[in-house]
mmCIF file of C-alpha atoms in Angstrom:
data_model
loop_
_atom_site.group_PDB
_atom_site.id
_atom_site.type_symbol
_atom_site.label_atom_id
_atom_site.label_comp_id
_atom_site.label_asym_id
_atom_site.label_seq_id
_atom_site.Cartn_x
_atom_site.Cartn_y
_atom_site.Cartn_z
ATOM 1 C CA GLN A 1 -7.159 -11.665 -11.946
ATOM 2 C CA VAL A 2 -5.017 -11.154 -8.872
ATOM 3 C CA GLN A 3 -6.609 -11.546 -5.464
ATOM 4 C CA LEU A 4 -5.184 -9.404 -2.670
ATOM 5 C CA VAL A 5 -5.733 -9.654 1.072
ATOM 6 C CA GLU A 6 -4.404 -7.047 3.496
ATOM 7 C CA SER A 7 -3.668 -7.592 7.157
ATOM 8 C CA GLY A 8 -1.888 -5.890 10.022
ATOM 9 C CA GLY A 9 -4.078 -2.867 10.616
ATOM 10 C CA GLY A 10 -5.233 -1.825 14.036
ATOM 11 C CA LEU A 11 -5.315 0.873 16.680
ATOM 12 C CA VAL A 12 -2.035 2.451 17.740
ATOM 13 C CA GLN A 13 -0.923 5.505 19.652
ATOM 14 C CA ALA A 14 0.736 8.407 17.872
ATOM 15 C CA GLY A 15 4.418 7.686 17.441
ATOM 16 C CA GLY A 16 3.858 3.960 17.235
ATOM 17 C CA SER A 17 4.428 1.529 14.388
ATOM 18 C CA LEU A 18 2.472 -0.951 12.310
ATOM 19 C CA ARG A 19 3.456 -3.333 9.538
ATOM 20 C CA LEU A 20 0.819 -3.983 6.901
ATOM 21 C CA SER A 21 0.998 -7.111 4.783
ATOM 22 C CA CYS A 22 -0.613 -7.907 1.449
ATOM 23 C CA ALA A 23 -0.868 -11.489 0.239
ATOM 24 C CA ALA A 24 -1.378 -12.007 -3.492
ATOM 25 C CA SER A 25 -2.853 -15.061 -5.170
ATOM 26 C CA GLY A 26 -4.332 -16.044 -8.513
ATOM 27 C CA ARG A 27 -2.797 -14.582 -11.674
ATOM 28 C CA THR A 28 0.146 -13.070 -9.876
ATOM 29 C CA PHE A 29 2.188 -13.104 -13.068
ATOM 30 C CA SER A 30 0.042 -10.235 -14.342
ATOM 31 C CA ALA A 31 1.106 -7.945 -11.502
ATOM 32 C CA ASN A 32 4.029 -5.613 -11.979
ATOM 33 C CA ALA A 33 3.767 -2.462 -9.910
ATOM 34 C CA MET A 34 2.259 -2.792 -6.448
ATOM 35 C CA GLY A 35 0.942 0.038 -4.363
ATOM 36 C CA TRP A 36 -0.535 1.032 -1.063
ATOM 37 C CA PHE A 37 -3.379 3.535 -1.072
ATOM 38 C CA ARG A 38 -5.459 4.976 1.726
ATOM 39 C CA GLN A 39 -8.797 6.662 2.134
ATOM 40 C CA ALA A 40 -9.874 8.671 5.149
ATOM 41 C CA PRO A 41 -13.496 9.641 5.852
ATOM 42 C CA GLY A 42 -14.559 12.510 3.613
ATOM 43 C CA LYS A 43 -11.365 12.408 1.569
ATOM 44 C CA GLU A 44 -10.366 11.030 -1.803
ATOM 45 C CA ARG A 45 -8.323 7.871 -2.099
ATOM 46 C CA GLU A 46 -4.650 8.743 -2.283
ATOM 47 C CA VAL A 47 -1.467 6.898 -3.083
ATOM 48 C CA VAL A 48 0.770 6.226 -0.117
ATOM 49 C CA ALA A 49 3.577 4.250 -1.721
ATOM 50 C CA SER A 50 4.315 2.248 -4.844
ATOM 51 C CA ILE A 51 6.988 -0.224 -5.859
ATOM 52 C CA SER A 52 8.096 -1.771 -9.143
ATOM 53 C CA TRP A 53 8.232 -5.533 -9.695
ATOM 54 C CA SER A 54 11.931 -5.723 -8.906
ATOM 55 C CA GLY A 55 11.702 -3.302 -6.025
ATOM 56 C CA GLY A 56 14.195 -1.030 -7.726
ATOM 57 C CA SER A 57 11.806 1.894 -8.061
ATOM 58 C CA THR A 58 9.683 3.251 -5.235
ATOM 59 C CA TYR A 59 7.456 6.225 -4.648
ATOM 60 C CA TYR A 60 6.250 7.787 -1.419
ATOM 61 C CA ALA A 61 3.754 10.526 -0.808
ATOM 62 C CA ASP A 62 5.403 13.575 0.715
ATOM 63 C CA SER A 63 3.311 13.122 3.840
ATOM 64 C CA VAL A 64 4.870 9.722 4.609
ATOM 65 C CA LYS A 65 8.439 10.092 3.345
ATOM 66 C CA GLY A 66 10.940 9.085 5.976
ATOM 67 C CA ARG A 67 8.293 7.293 8.019
ATOM 68 C CA PHE A 68 6.877 4.569 5.749
ATOM 69 C CA THR A 69 8.721 1.895 3.780
ATOM 70 C CA ILE A 70 7.235 -0.262 1.035
ATOM 71 C CA SER A 71 8.812 -3.596 0.186
ATOM 72 C CA ARG A 72 7.934 -6.817 -1.598
ATOM 73 C CA ASP A 73 8.911 -10.457 -1.595
ATOM 74 C CA ASN A 74 7.968 -11.901 -4.957
ATOM 75 C CA ALA A 75 8.930 -15.441 -3.950
ATOM 76 C CA LYS A 76 6.238 -15.261 -1.268
ATOM 77 C CA ASN A 77 3.819 -13.116 -3.290
ATOM 78 C CA MET A 78 3.818 -10.574 -0.486
ATOM 79 C CA VAL A 79 3.950 -6.792 -0.273
ATOM 80 C CA TYR A 80 4.561 -4.893 2.939
ATOM 81 C CA LEU A 81 4.188 -1.395 4.283
ATOM 82 C CA GLN A 82 6.209 -0.614 7.377
ATOM 83 C CA MET A 83 4.733 2.437 9.071
ATOM 84 C CA ASN A 84 6.739 4.208 11.763
ATOM 85 C CA SER A 85 6.186 7.416 13.705
ATOM 86 C CA LEU A 86 2.486 7.222 13.005
ATOM 87 C CA LYS A 87 0.402 10.368 13.234
ATOM 88 C CA PRO A 88 -3.352 10.828 13.755
ATOM 89 C CA GLU A 89 -3.603 12.081 10.174
ATOM 90 C CA ASP A 90 -2.465 8.638 9.003
ATOM 91 C CA THR A 91 -5.816 7.254 10.145
ATOM 92 C CA ALA A 92 -7.511 5.687 7.129
ATOM 93 C CA VAL A 93 -8.445 2.455 5.433
ATOM 94 C CA TYR A 94 -5.349 1.169 3.678
ATOM 95 C CA PHE A 95 -5.655 -0.750 0.416
ATOM 96 C CA CYS A 96 -3.148 -2.913 -1.383
ATOM 97 C CA ALA A 97 -3.356 -2.828 -5.179
ATOM 98 C CA ALA A 98 -1.718 -4.443 -8.197
ATOM 99 C CA SER A 99 -1.077 -2.912 -11.611
ATOM 100 C CA SER A 100 -0.114 -4.413 -14.947
ATOM 101 C CA ARG A 101 2.062 -1.357 -15.534
ATOM 102 C CA PRO A 102 5.768 -1.677 -14.755
ATOM 103 C CA TYR A 103 5.453 1.273 -12.396
ATOM 104 C CA SER A 104 2.561 3.569 -11.552
ATOM 105 C CA ILE A 105 1.270 5.947 -8.904
ATOM 106 C CA ASN A 106 -2.070 6.453 -10.653
ATOM 107 C CA PRO A 107 -4.911 4.564 -8.924
ATOM 108 C CA ASP A 108 -6.725 4.263 -12.262
ATOM 109 C CA GLU A 109 -3.889 2.053 -13.482
ATOM 110 C CA TYR A 110 -4.358 -0.447 -10.676
ATOM 111 C CA ARG A 111 -6.821 -3.166 -11.636
ATOM 112 C CA SER A 112 -6.757 -5.446 -8.576
ATOM 113 C CA TRP A 113 -7.554 -4.241 -5.068
ATOM 114 C CA GLY A 114 -7.702 -5.757 -1.634
ATOM 115 C CA GLN A 115 -10.584 -5.285 0.772
ATOM 116 C CA GLY A 116 -8.710 -2.786 2.907
ATOM 117 C CA THR A 117 -7.497 -2.770 6.484
ATOM 118 C CA GLN A 118 -8.283 -0.065 9.029
ATOM 119 C CA VAL A 119 -5.454 1.892 10.606
ATOM 120 C CA THR A 120 -6.405 4.184 13.470
ATOM 121 C CA VAL A 121 -3.839 6.389 15.178
ATOM 122 C CA SER A 122 -4.839 8.018 18.444
ATOM 123 C CA SER A 123 -3.291 11.164 19.885
#
């Protein structure tokens, strides 16, 4: 299986930026689509962004379009989420995930998950 470790979370003021990183190891050849998901207290886990293996196809939740950018560097087994113009409603635990599907925004189709990294945006 693929092991994923997120980093880069923290506390920022509204309007600020953070760059989350996800390092993959293990059976990385089994990973195609990669995604970032988040879960806020009392809310369901939701997809934030997803990217195909080649990076040619991406998806963003409407709430983050124009502010977040997902990218990947397969040579380094890394996935990134650049978050700009952060809002208090972006506060959540952010999870990196890997899917065997070529492309997916369905969390049920992601089999490997990181431990999560906390992002807190203050007003």
